[in-house]
Amino acid sequence: MDGDDEPRVTIRCTDCETTSRVPLSTVADAIERHNDRLHDGEQIAEVDPEVADHLADLVGRELGLLDG
């Protein structure tokens, strides 16, 4: 999968009132850079909580953790 086909994830910063979409492979680095640069390292920017919940559900299903 090249960079153009890679899934993008929404990052949200409530302090800056901004959102951005970054390739999945760069999410952690993008959040860390933003927080280091604009918030003195405080963990303010994050993956959009709705996206994070959806991803957690998908992973849980894939791993069989949500099977009744």
CSV table of N, CA and C in Angstrom, one decimal:
chain,number,residue,atom,x,y,z
A,1,MET,N,0.9,-1.2,0.0
A,1,MET,CA,0.0,0.0,0.0
A,1,MET,C,0.9,1.2,0.0
A,2,ASP,N,0.8,2.1,-1.0
A,2,ASP,CA,1.6,3.3,-1.0
A,2,ASP,C,0.9,4.4,-0.2
A,3,GLY,N,1.5,5.5,0.1
A,3,GLY,CA,1.0,6.6,0.9
A,3,GLY,C,-0.3,7.1,0.5
A,4,ASP,N,-0.6,7.1,-0.8
A,4,ASP,CA,-1.9,7.6,-1.3
A,4,ASP,C,-3.1,6.7,-0.9
A,5,ASP,N,-2.8,5.4,-0.8
A,5,ASP,CA,-3.8,4.4,-0.5
A,5,ASP,C,-4.0,4.1,1.0
A,6,GLU,N,-3.0,4.6,1.8
A,6,GLU,CA,-3.0,4.3,3.2
A,6,GLU,C,-4.2,5.0,3.9
A,7,PRO,N,-4.9,4.3,4.8
A,7,PRO,CA,-6.0,4.9,5.5
A,7,PRO,C,-5.5,6.1,6.3
A,8,ARG,N,-6.4,7.1,6.4
A,8,ARG,CA,-6.1,8.3,7.2
A,8,ARG,C,-7.0,8.3,8.4
A,9,VAL,N,-6.4,8.9,9.5
A,9,VAL,CA,-7.0,9.0,10.8
A,9,VAL,C,-7.2,10.4,11.2
A,10,THR,N,-8.3,10.7,11.8
A,10,THR,CA,-8.6,12.1,12.2
A,10,THR,C,-7.9,12.3,13.6
A,11,ILE,N,-7.2,13.4,13.7
A,11,ILE,CA,-6.6,13.8,15.0
A,11,ILE,C,-7.3,15.1,15.3
A,12,ARG,N,-7.6,15.2,16.6
A,12,ARG,CA,-8.3,16.4,17.1
A,12,ARG,C,-7.6,17.0,18.3
A,13,CYS,N,-7.5,18.4,18.2
A,13,CYS,CA,-6.9,19.1,19.4
A,13,CYS,C,-8.0,20.1,19.8
A,14,THR,N,-8.5,19.9,21.0
A,14,THR,CA,-9.5,20.7,21.6
A,14,THR,C,-9.0,22.1,22.0
A,15,ASP,N,-7.7,22.2,22.4
A,15,ASP,CA,-7.2,23.5,22.8
A,15,ASP,C,-7.0,24.4,21.5
A,16,CYS,N,-6.5,23.8,20.5
A,16,CYS,CA,-6.3,24.6,19.2
A,16,CYS,C,-7.6,24.7,18.4
A,17,GLU,N,-8.6,23.9,18.7
A,17,GLU,CA,-9.8,23.8,18.0
A,17,GLU,C,-9.5,23.4,16.5
A,18,THR,N,-8.6,22.4,16.3
A,18,THR,CA,-8.3,22.0,15.0
A,18,THR,C,-8.5,20.5,14.9
A,19,THR,N,-8.6,20.1,13.6
A,19,THR,CA,-8.6,18.6,13.3
A,19,THR,C,-7.7,18.5,12.0
A,20,SER,N,-7.1,17.3,11.9
A,20,SER,CA,-6.4,17.0,10.7
A,20,SER,C,-6.5,15.5,10.5
A,21,ARG,N,-6.2,15.1,9.2
A,21,ARG,CA,-6.3,13.7,8.9
A,21,ARG,C,-4.9,13.4,8.4
A,22,VAL,N,-4.3,12.3,9.0
A,22,VAL,CA,-2.9,11.9,8.7
A,22,VAL,C,-2.9,10.4,8.4
A,23,PRO,N,-1.9,10.0,7.6
A,23,PRO,CA,-1.8,8.5,7.4
A,23,PRO,C,-1.7,7.8,8.7
A,24,LEU,N,-2.3,6.6,8.7
A,24,LEU,CA,-2.4,5.8,9.9
A,24,LEU,C,-0.9,5.5,10.4
A,25,SER,N,0.0,5.3,9.5
A,25,SER,CA,1.4,5.0,10.0
A,25,SER,C,2.1,6.2,10.7
A,26,THR,N,1.5,7.4,10.6
A,26,THR,CA,2.2,8.5,11.2
A,26,THR,C,1.4,9.1,12.3
A,27,VAL,N,0.3,8.5,12.7
A,27,VAL,CA,-0.6,9.1,13.8
A,27,VAL,C,0.2,9.4,15.0
A,28,ALA,N,0.9,8.4,15.6
A,28,ALA,CA,1.6,8.6,16.9
A,28,ALA,C,2.6,9.7,16.8
A,29,ASP,N,3.4,9.8,15.7
A,29,ASP,CA,4.4,10.8,15.5
A,29,ASP,C,3.7,12.2,15.4
A,30,ALA,N,2.7,12.3,14.6
A,30,ALA,CA,2.0,13.5,14.4
A,30,ALA,C,1.4,14.1,15.7
A,31,ILE,N,0.8,13.2,16.5
A,31,ILE,CA,0.3,13.7,17.8
A,31,ILE,C,1.4,14.1,18.7
A,32,GLU,N,2.5,13.4,18.8
A,32,GLU,CA,3.6,13.7,19.6
A,32,GLU,C,4.2,15.1,19.2
A,33,ARG,N,4.4,15.2,17.9
A,33,ARG,CA,5.0,16.5,17.4
A,33,ARG,C,4.1,17.7,17.8
A,34,HIS,N,2.8,17.5,17.5
A,34,HIS,CA,1.9,18.6,17.8
A,34,HIS,C,1.9,19.0,19.3
A,35,ASN,N,1.8,18.0,20.2
A,35,ASN,CA,1.8,18.2,21.6
A,35,ASN,C,3.1,18.8,22.1
A,36,ASP,N,4.2,18.3,21.6
A,36,ASP,CA,5.5,18.9,22.0
A,36,ASP,C,5.6,20.3,21.5
A,37,ARG,N,5.3,20.6,20.3
A,37,ARG,CA,5.4,21.9,19.7
A,37,ARG,C,4.5,23.0,20.3
A,38,LEU,N,3.2,22.6,20.5
A,38,LEU,CA,2.2,23.6,20.9
A,38,LEU,C,1.7,23.5,22.3
A,39,HIS,N,2.0,22.4,23.0
A,39,HIS,CA,1.5,22.2,24.4
A,39,HIS,C,2.5,21.7,25.4
A,40,ASP,N,3.8,22.0,25.1
A,40,ASP,CA,4.8,21.7,26.0
A,40,ASP,C,4.8,20.2,26.4
A,41,GLY,N,4.4,19.3,25.5
A,41,GLY,CA,4.4,17.9,25.7
A,41,GLY,C,3.1,17.4,26.4
A,42,GLU,N,2.3,18.2,26.9
A,42,GLU,CA,1.0,17.8,27.5
A,42,GLU,C,0.2,17.1,26.5
A,43,GLN,N,-0.5,16.0,26.8
A,43,GLN,CA,-1.3,15.2,25.9
A,43,GLN,C,-2.6,15.8,25.7
A,44,ILE,N,-2.7,16.8,24.7
A,44,ILE,CA,-3.9,17.5,24.4
A,44,ILE,C,-4.5,16.9,23.1
A,45,ALA,N,-3.7,16.9,22.0
A,45,ALA,CA,-4.2,16.4,20.8
A,45,ALA,C,-4.3,14.9,20.9
A,46,GLU,N,-5.3,14.3,20.2
A,46,GLU,CA,-5.5,12.9,20.3
A,46,GLU,C,-6.2,12.4,19.0
A,47,VAL,N,-6.3,11.1,18.8
A,47,VAL,CA,-7.1,10.5,17.8
A,47,VAL,C,-8.5,10.9,18.2
A,48,ASP,N,-9.3,11.3,17.2
A,48,ASP,CA,-10.7,11.6,17.4
A,48,ASP,C,-11.3,10.4,18.2
A,49,PRO,N,-11.9,10.7,19.4
A,49,PRO,CA,-12.5,9.6,20.2
A,49,PRO,C,-13.4,8.7,19.5
A,50,GLU,N,-14.2,9.2,18.6
A,50,GLU,CA,-15.2,8.3,17.9
A,50,GLU,C,-14.4,7.3,17.0
A,51,VAL,N,-13.3,7.8,16.4
A,51,VAL,CA,-12.5,6.9,15.5
A,51,VAL,C,-11.8,5.9,16.4
A,52,ALA,N,-11.3,6.4,17.5
A,52,ALA,CA,-10.5,5.4,18.4
A,52,ALA,C,-11.5,4.3,18.9
A,53,ASP,N,-12.7,4.7,19.3
A,53,ASP,CA,-13.7,3.7,19.7
A,53,ASP,C,-14.0,2.7,18.6
A,54,HIS,N,-14.2,3.2,17.4
A,54,HIS,CA,-14.5,2.3,16.3
A,54,HIS,C,-13.3,1.4,16.0
A,55,LEU,N,-12.1,1.9,16.0
A,55,LEU,CA,-10.9,1.0,15.8
A,55,LEU,C,-10.8,0.0,16.9
A,56,ALA,N,-11.1,0.4,18.2
A,56,ALA,CA,-11.0,-0.6,19.3
A,56,ALA,C,-12.0,-1.7,19.1
A,57,ASP,N,-13.2,-1.4,18.6
A,57,ASP,CA,-14.2,-2.4,18.3
A,57,ASP,C,-13.8,-3.3,17.2
A,58,LEU,N,-13.2,-2.8,16.1
A,58,LEU,CA,-12.7,-3.6,15.0
A,58,LEU,C,-11.6,-4.6,15.5
A,59,VAL,N,-10.7,-4.1,16.3
A,59,VAL,CA,-9.6,-4.9,16.8
A,59,VAL,C,-10.2,-6.0,17.7
A,60,GLY,N,-11.1,-5.6,18.6
A,60,GLY,CA,-11.7,-6.5,19.5
A,60,GLY,C,-12.4,-7.7,18.8
A,61,ARG,N,-13.1,-7.3,17.7
A,61,ARG,CA,-13.8,-8.3,16.9
A,61,ARG,C,-12.8,-9.2,16.2
A,62,GLU,N,-11.8,-8.6,15.7
A,62,GLU,CA,-10.8,-9.4,14.9
A,62,GLU,C,-10.1,-10.4,15.9
A,63,LEU,N,-9.8,-10.0,17.1
A,63,LEU,CA,-9.2,-10.8,18.1
A,63,LEU,C,-10.1,-11.8,18.8
A,64,GLY,N,-11.4,-11.7,18.5
A,64,GLY,CA,-12.4,-12.5,19.1
A,64,GLY,C,-12.7,-12.1,20.5
A,65,LEU,N,-12.4,-10.9,20.9
A,65,LEU,CA,-12.7,-10.5,22.3
A,65,LEU,C,-14.1,-10.1,22.5
A,66,LEU,N,-14.8,-9.8,21.5
A,66,LEU,CA,-16.2,-9.4,21.6
A,66,LEU,C,-17.2,-10.5,21.3
A,67,ASP,N,-16.7,-11.7,21.1
A,67,ASP,CA,-17.6,-12.9,20.8
A,67,ASP,C,-18.3,-13.2,22.1
A,68,GLY,N,-19.6,-13.4,22.0
A,68,GLY,CA,-20.4,-13.8,23.2
A,68,GLY,C,-20.3,-15.2,23.5
